[in-house]
mmCIF file of C-alpha atoms and ligand atoms in Angstrom:
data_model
loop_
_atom_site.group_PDB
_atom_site.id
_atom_site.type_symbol
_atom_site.label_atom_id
_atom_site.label_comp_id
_atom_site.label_asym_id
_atom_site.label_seq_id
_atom_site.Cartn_x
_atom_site.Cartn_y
_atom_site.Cartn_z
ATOM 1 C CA UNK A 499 -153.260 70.302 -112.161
ATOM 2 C CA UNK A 500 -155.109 72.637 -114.497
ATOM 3 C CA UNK A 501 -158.865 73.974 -114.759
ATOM 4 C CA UNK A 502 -160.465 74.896 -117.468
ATOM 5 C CA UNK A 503 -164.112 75.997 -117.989
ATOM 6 C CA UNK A 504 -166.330 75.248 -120.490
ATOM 7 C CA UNK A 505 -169.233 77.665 -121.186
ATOM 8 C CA UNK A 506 -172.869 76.050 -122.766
ATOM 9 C CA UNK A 507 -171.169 72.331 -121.146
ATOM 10 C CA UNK A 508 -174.278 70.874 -121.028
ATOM 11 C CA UNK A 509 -174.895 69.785 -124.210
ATOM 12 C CA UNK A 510 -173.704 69.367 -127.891
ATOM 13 C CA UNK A 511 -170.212 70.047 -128.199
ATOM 14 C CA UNK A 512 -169.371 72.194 -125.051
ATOM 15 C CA UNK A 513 -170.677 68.412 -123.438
ATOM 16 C CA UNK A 514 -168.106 67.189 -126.146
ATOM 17 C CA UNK A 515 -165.398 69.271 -125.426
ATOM 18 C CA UNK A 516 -165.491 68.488 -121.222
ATOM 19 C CA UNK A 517 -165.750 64.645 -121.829
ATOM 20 C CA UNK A 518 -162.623 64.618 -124.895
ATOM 21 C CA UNK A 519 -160.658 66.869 -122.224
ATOM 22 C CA UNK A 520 -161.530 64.468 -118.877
ATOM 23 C CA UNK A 521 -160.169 61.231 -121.227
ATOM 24 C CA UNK A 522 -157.384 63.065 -122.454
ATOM 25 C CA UNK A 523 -156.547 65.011 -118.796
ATOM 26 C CA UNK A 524 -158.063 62.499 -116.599
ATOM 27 C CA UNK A 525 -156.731 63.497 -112.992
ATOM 28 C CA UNK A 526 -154.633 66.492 -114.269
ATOM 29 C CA UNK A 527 -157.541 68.396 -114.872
ATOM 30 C CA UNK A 528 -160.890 70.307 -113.221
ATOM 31 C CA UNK A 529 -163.124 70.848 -115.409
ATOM 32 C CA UNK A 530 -165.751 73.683 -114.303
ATOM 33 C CA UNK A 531 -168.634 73.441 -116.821
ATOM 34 C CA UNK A 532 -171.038 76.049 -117.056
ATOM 35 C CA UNK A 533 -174.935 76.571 -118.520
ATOM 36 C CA UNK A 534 -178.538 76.773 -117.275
ATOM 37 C CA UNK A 535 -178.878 73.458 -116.867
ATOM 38 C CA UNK A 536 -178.342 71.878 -113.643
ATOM 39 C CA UNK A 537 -179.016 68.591 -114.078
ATOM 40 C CA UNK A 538 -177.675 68.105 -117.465
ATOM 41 C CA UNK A 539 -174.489 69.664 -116.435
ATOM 42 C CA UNK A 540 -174.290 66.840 -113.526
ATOM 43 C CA UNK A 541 -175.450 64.263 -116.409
ATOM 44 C CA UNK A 542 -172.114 65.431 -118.243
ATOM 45 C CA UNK A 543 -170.224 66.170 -114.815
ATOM 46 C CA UNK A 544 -170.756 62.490 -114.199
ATOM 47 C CA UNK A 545 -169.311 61.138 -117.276
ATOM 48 C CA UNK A 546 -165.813 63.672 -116.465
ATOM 49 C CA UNK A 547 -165.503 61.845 -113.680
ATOM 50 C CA UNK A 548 -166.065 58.357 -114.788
ATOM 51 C CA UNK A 549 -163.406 59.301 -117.373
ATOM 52 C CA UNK A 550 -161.287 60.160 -114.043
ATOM 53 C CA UNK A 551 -161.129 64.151 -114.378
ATOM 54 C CA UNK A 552 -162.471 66.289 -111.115
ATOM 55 C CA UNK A 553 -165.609 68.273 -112.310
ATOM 56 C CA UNK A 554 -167.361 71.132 -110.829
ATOM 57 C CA UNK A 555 -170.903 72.135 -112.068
ATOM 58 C CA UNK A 556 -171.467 76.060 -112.005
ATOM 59 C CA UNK A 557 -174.976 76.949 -112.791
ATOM 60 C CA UNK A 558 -174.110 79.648 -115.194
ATOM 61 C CA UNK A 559 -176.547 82.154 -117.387
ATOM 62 C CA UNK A 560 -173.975 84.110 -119.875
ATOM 63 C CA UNK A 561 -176.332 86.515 -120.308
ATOM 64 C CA UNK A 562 -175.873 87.646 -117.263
ATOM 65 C CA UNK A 563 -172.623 89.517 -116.269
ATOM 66 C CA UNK A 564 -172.718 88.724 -112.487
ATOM 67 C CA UNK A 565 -173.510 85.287 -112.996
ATOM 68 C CA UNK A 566 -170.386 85.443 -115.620
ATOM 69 C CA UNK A 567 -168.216 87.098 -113.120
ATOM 70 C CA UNK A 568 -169.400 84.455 -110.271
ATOM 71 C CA UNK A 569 -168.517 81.871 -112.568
ATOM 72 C CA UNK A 570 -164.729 82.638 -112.537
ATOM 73 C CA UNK A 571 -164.866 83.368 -108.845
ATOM 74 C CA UNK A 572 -166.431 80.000 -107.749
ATOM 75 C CA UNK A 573 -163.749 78.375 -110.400
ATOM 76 C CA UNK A 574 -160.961 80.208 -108.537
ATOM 77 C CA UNK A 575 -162.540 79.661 -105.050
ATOM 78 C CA UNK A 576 -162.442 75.708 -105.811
ATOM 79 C CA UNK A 577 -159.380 75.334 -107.675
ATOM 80 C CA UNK A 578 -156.779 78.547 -106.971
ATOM 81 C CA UNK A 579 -156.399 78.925 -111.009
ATOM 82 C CA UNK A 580 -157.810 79.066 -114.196
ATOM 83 C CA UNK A 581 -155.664 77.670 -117.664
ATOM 84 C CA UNK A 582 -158.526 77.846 -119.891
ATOM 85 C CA UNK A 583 -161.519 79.175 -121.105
ATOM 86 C CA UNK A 584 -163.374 78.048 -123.739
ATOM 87 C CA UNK A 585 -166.455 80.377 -124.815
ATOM 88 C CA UNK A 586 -168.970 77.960 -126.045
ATOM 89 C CA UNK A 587 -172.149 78.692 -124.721
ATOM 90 C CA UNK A 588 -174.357 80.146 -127.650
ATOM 91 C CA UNK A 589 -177.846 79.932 -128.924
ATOM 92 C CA UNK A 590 -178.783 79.928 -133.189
ATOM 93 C CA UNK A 591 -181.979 81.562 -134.928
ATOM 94 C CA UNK A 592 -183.632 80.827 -138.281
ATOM 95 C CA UNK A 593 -185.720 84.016 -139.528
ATOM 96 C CA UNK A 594 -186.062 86.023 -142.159
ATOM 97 C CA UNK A 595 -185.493 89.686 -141.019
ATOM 98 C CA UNK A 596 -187.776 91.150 -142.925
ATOM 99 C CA UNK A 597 -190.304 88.868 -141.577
ATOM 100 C CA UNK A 598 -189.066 90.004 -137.379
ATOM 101 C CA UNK A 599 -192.189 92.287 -136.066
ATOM 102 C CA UNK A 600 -190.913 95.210 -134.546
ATOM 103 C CA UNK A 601 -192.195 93.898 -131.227
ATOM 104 C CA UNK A 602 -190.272 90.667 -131.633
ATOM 105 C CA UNK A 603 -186.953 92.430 -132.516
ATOM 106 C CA UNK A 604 -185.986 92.197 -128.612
ATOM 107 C CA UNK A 605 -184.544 88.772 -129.424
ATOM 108 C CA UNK A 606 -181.624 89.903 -131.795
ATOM 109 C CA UNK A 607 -180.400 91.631 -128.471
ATOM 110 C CA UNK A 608 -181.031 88.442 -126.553
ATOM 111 C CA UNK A 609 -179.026 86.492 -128.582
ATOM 112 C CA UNK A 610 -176.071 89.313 -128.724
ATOM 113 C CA UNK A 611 -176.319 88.926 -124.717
ATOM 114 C CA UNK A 612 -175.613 85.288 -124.916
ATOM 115 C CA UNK A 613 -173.103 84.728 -128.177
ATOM 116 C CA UNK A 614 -171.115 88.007 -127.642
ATOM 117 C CA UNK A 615 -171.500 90.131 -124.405
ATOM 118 C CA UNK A 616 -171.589 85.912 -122.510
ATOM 119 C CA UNK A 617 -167.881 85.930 -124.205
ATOM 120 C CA UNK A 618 -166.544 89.005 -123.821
ATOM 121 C CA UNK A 619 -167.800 89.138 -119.759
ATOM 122 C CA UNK A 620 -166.699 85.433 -119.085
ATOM 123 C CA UNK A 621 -163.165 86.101 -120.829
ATOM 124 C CA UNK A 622 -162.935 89.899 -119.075
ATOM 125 C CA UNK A 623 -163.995 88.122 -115.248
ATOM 126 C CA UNK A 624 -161.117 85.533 -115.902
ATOM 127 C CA UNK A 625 -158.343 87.523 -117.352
ATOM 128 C CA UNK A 626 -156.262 87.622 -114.679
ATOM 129 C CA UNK A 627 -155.918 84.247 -113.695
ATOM 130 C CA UNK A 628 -155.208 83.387 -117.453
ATOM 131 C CA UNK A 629 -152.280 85.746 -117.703
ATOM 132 C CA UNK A 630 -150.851 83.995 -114.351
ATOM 133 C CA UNK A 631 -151.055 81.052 -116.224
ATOM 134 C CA UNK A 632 -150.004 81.972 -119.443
ATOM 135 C CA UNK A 633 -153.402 80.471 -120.367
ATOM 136 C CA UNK A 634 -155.267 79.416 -123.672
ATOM 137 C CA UNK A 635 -158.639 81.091 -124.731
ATOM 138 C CA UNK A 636 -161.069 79.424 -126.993
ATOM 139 C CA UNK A 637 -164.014 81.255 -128.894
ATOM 140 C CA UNK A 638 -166.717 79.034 -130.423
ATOM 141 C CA UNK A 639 -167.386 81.234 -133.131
ATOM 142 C CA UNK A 640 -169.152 79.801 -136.856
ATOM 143 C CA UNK A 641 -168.781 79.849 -140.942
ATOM 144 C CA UNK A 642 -171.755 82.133 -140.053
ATOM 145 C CA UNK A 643 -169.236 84.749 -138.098
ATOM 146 C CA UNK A 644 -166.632 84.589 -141.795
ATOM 147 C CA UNK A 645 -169.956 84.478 -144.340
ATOM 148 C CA UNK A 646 -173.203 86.204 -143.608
ATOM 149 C CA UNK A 647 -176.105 83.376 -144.133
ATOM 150 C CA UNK A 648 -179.468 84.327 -145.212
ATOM 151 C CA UNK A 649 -181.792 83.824 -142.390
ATOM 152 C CA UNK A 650 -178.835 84.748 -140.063
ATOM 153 C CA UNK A 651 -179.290 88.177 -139.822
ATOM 154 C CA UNK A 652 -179.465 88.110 -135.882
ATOM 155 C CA UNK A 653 -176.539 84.884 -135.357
ATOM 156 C CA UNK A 654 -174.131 86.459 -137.895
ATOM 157 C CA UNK A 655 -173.831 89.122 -136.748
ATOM 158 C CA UNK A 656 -172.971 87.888 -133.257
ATOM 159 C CA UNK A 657 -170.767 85.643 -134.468
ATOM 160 C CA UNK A 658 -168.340 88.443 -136.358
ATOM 161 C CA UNK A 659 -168.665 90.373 -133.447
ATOM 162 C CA UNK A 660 -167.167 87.447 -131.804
ATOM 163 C CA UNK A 661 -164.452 86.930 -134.379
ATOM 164 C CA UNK A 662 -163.290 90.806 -134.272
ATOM 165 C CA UNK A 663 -163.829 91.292 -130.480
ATOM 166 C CA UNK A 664 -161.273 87.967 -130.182
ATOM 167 C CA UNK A 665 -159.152 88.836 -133.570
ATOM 168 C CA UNK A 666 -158.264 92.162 -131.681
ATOM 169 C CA UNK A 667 -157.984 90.464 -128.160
ATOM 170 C CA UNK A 668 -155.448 87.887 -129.514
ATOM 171 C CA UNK A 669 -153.238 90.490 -130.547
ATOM 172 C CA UNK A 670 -153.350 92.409 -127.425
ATOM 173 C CA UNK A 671 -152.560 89.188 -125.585
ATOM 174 C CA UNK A 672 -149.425 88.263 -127.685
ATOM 175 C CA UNK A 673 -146.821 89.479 -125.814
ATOM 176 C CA UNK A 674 -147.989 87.944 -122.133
ATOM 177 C CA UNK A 675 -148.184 84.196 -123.670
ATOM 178 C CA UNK A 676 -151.993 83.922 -123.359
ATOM 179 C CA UNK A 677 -153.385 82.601 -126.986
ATOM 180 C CA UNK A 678 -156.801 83.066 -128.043
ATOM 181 C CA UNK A 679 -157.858 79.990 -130.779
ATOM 182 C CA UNK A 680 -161.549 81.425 -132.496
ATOM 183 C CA UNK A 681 -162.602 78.164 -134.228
ATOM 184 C CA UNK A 682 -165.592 78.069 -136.997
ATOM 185 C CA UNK A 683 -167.189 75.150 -137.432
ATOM 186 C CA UNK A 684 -169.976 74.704 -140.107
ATOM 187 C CA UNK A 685 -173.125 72.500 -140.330
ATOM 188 C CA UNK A 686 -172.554 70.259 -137.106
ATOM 189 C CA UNK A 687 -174.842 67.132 -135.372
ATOM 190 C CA UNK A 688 -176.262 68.942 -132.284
ATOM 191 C CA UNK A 689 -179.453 70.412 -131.436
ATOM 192 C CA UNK A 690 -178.773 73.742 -131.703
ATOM 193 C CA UNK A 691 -181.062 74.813 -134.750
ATOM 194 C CA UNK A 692 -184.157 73.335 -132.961
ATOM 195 C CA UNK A 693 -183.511 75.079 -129.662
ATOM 196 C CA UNK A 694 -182.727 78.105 -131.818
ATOM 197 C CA UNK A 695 -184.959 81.745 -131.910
ATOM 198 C CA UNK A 696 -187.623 82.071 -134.944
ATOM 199 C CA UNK A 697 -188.600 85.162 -136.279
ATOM 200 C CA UNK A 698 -191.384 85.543 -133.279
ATOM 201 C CA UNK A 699 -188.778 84.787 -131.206
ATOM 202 C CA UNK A 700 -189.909 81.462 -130.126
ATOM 203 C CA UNK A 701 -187.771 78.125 -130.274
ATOM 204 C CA UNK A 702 -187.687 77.329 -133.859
ATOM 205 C CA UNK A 703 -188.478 73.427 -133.034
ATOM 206 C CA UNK A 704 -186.620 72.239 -136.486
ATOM 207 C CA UNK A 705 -183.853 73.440 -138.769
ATOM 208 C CA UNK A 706 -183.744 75.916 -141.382
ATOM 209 C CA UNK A 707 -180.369 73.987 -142.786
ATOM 210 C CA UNK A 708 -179.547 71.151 -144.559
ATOM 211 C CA UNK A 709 -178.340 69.154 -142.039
ATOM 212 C CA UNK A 710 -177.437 65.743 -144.463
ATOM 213 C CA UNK A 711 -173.418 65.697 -143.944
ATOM 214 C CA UNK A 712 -172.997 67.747 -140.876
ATOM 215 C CA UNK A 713 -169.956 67.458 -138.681
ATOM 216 C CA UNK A 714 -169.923 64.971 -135.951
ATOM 217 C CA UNK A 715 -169.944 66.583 -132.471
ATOM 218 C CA UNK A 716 -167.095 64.309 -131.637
ATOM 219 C CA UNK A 717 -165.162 65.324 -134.770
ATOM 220 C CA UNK A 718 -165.926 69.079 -134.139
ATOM 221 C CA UNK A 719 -164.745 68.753 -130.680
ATOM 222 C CA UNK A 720 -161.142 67.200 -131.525
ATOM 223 C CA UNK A 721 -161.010 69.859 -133.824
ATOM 224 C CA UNK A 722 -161.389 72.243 -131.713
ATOM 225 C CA UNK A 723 -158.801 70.892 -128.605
ATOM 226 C CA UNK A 724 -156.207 70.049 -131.353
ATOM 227 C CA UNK A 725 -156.451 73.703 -132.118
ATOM 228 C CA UNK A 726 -156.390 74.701 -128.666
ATOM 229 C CA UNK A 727 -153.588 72.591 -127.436
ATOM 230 C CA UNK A 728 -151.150 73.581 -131.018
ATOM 231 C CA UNK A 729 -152.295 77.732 -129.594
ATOM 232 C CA UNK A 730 -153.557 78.104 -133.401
ATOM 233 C CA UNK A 731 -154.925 81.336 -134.157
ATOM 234 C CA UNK A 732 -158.280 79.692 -136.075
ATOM 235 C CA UNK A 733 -159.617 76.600 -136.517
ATOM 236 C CA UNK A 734 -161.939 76.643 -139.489
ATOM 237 C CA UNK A 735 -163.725 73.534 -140.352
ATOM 238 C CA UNK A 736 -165.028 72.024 -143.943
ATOM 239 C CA UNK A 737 -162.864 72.535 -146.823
ATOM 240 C CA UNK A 738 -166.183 74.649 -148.172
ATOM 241 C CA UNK A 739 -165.526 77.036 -144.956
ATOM 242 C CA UNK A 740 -161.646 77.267 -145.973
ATOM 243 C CA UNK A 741 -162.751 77.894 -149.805
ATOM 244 C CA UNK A 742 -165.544 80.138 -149.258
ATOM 245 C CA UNK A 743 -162.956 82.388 -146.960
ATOM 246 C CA UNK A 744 -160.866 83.398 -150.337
ATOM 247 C CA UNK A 745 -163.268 83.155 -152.211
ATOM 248 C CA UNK A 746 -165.475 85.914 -150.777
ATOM 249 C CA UNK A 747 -163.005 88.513 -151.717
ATOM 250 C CA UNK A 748 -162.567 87.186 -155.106
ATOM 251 C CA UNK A 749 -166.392 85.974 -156.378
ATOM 252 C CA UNK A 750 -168.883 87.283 -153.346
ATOM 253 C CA UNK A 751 -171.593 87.142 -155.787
ATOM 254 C CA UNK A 752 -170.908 83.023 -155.709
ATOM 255 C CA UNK A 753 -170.095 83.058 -152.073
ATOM 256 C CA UNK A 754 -174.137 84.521 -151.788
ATOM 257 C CA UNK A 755 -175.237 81.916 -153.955
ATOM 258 C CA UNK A 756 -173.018 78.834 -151.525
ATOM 259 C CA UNK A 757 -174.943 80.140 -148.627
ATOM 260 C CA UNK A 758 -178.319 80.791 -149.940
ATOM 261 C CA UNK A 759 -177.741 76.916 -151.548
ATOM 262 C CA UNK A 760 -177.376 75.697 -147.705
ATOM 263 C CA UNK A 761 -180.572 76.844 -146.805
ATOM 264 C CA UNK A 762 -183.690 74.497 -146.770
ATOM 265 C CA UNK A 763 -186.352 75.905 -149.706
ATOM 266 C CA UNK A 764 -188.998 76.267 -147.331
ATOM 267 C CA UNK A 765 -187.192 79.210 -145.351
ATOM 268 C CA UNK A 766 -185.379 80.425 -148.689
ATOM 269 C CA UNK A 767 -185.868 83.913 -149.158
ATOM 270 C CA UNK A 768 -188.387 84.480 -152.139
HETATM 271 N N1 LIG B 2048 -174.005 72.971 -134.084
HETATM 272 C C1 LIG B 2048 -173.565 73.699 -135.101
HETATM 273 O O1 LIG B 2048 -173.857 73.418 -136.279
HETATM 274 C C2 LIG B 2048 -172.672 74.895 -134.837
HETATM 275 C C3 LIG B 2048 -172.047 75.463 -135.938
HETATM 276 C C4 LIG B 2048 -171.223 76.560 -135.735
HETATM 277 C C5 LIG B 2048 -171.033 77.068 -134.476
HETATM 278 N N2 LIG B 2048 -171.673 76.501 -133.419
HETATM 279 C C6 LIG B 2048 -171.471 77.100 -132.095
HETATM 280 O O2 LIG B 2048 -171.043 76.112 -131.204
HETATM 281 C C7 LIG B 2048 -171.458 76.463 -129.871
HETATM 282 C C8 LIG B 2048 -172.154 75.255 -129.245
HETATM 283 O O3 LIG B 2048 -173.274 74.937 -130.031
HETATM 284 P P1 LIG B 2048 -173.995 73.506 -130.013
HETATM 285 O O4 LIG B 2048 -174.280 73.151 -131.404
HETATM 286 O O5 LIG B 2048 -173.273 72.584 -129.141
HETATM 287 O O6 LIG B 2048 -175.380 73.942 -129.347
HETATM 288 P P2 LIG B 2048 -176.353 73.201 -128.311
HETATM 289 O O7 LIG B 2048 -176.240 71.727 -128.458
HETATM 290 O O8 LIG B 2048 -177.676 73.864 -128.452
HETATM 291 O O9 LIG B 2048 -175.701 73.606 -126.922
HETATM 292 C C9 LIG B 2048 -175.665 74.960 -126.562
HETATM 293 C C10 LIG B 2048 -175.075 75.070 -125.177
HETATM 294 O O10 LIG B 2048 -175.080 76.465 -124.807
HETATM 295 C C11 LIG B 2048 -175.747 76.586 -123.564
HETATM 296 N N3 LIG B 2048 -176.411 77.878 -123.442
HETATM 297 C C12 LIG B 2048 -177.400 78.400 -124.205
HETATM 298 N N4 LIG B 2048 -177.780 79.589 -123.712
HETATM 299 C C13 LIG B 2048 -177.020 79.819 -122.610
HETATM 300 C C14 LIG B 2048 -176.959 80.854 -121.646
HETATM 301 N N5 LIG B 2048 -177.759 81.932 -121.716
HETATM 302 N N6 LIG B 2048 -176.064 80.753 -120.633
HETATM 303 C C15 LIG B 2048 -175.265 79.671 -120.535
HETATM 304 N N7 LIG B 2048 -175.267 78.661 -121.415
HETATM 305 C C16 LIG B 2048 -176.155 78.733 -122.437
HETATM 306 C C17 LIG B 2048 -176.726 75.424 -123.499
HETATM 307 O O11 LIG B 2048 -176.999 75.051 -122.162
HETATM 308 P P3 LIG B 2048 -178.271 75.476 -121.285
HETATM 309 O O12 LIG B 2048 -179.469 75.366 -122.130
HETATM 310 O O13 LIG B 2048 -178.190 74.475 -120.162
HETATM 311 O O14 LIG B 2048 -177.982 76.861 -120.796
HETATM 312 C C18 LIG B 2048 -175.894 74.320 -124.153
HETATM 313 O O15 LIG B 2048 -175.029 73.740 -123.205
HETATM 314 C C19 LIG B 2048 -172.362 77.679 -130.015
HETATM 315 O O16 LIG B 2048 -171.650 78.847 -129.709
HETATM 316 C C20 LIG B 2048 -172.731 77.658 -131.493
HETATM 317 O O17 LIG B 2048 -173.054 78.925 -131.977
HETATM 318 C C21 LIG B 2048 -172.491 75.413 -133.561
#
């Protein structure tokens, strides 16, 4: 029997990720998923089961060490183990910097709580019970944490800090077994843009990308657990992720123009 928690599980493709892993687990696995949400997290919790996993929901703010530390205890209260964590949970923002009032700026550090310092205190609380288990970590990171988008300012930089804090991490780990998979996926089908920060700080309420062509959530998702299961190191996603990668260090100047192309010309930078 293994558990594995899902950070930001109740919705998008954390909710993805827990009902691929119930159908593929069924009763091998507890899945413990974690967010805000309550009763979306039963909503998904639900669906685990129906697929015949055991589920546990863990009302669970990232941004919030304690709550991240509780998290791993009520897992290992429950269950006796944990085999793996996947760092989901995240939020997105659409703005400008130079358009951020100096009284709004409190946000970028909001978001850092959540995308990075939710990560790094969720994989820190359950560290030991991974290298027990010789465990598998996963780090939703983005195309946005390999290329800095215009209009990213505040969720690129997270999502580096993500990639290096885990790039480093993985290496630590190698010799006790535990591997640490950091996937980027690009442009996908969830909600994530609307719920995102704008420049006031506010939920943005639409989508600064174009969003014609994005990723399924289920396709992201199966990405992701293939990666996971095979211990790869990454797991980037679009061929235009893979290209842009090399290409950075050999044409940035056309790398610039790829990103600033993906933006929506009402939030383009002028
Ligand atoms: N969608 C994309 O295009 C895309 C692309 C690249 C990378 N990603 C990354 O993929 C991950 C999932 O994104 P998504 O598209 O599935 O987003 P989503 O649909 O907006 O879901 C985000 C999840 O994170 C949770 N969350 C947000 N703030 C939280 C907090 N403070 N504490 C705990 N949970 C929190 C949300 O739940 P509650 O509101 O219930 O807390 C929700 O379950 C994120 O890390 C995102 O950066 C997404």
């Amino acid at each position: 029997m293994q558990t594995l928690v899902i950070t930001g599980a109740s919705d998008g493709i954390g909710a993805e990720l827990a009902r691929q892993l119930a159908t593929t687990h069924g009763a091998d696995a507890t899945l413990v998923l974690a967010a805000r949400q309550r009763d979306a997290l039963e909503a998904v919790a639900v669906q685990c089961r129906q697929a015949g996993a055991r589920a546990l929901v863990v009302p669970t703010d990232v941004s919030d060490e304690a709550q991240c530390r509780a998290l791993t205890t009520e897992a290992v209260r429950q269950t006796g183990r944990i085999d793996v964590l996947i760092n989901n949970a995240g939020v997105s923002a659409q703005a400008l910097f130079a358009e951020v009032r100096a009284e709004d700026l409190g946000w970028y550090e909001r978001l850092m709580r959540v995308n990075l310092w939710g990560s790094v205190w969720c994989t820190h609380a359950a560290l030991p019970q991974l290298l027990a288990t010789r465990g598998r970590i996963v780090a939703v990171s983005s195309l946005a944490g390999l290329v800095g988008v215009p209009g990213r300012t505040a969720y690129s930089a997270s999502k580096f800090a993500m990639s290096g804090f885990f790039e480093a991490l993985r290496a630590e780990l190698k010799p006790t077994g535990v591997s640490v998979t950091t996937a980027y996926p690009g442009v996908v089908a969830t909600r994530i843009r609307h719920h995102g920060y704008n420049a006031r700080g506010e939920a943005a309420g639409s989508s600064g990308l174009k969003e014609e062509g994005a990723m399924s959530v289920e396709e992201c998702a199966r990405l992701i657990l293939r990666g996971m299961e095979r211990r790869q190191r990454e797991v980037v996603m679009t061929t235009k992720g893979k290209l842009g990668r090399f290409l950075k260090l050999l044409a940035p100047g056309l790398v610039e123009k790829m990103a600033l192309a993906a933006l929506k010309d009402e939030v383009k930078p002028r």
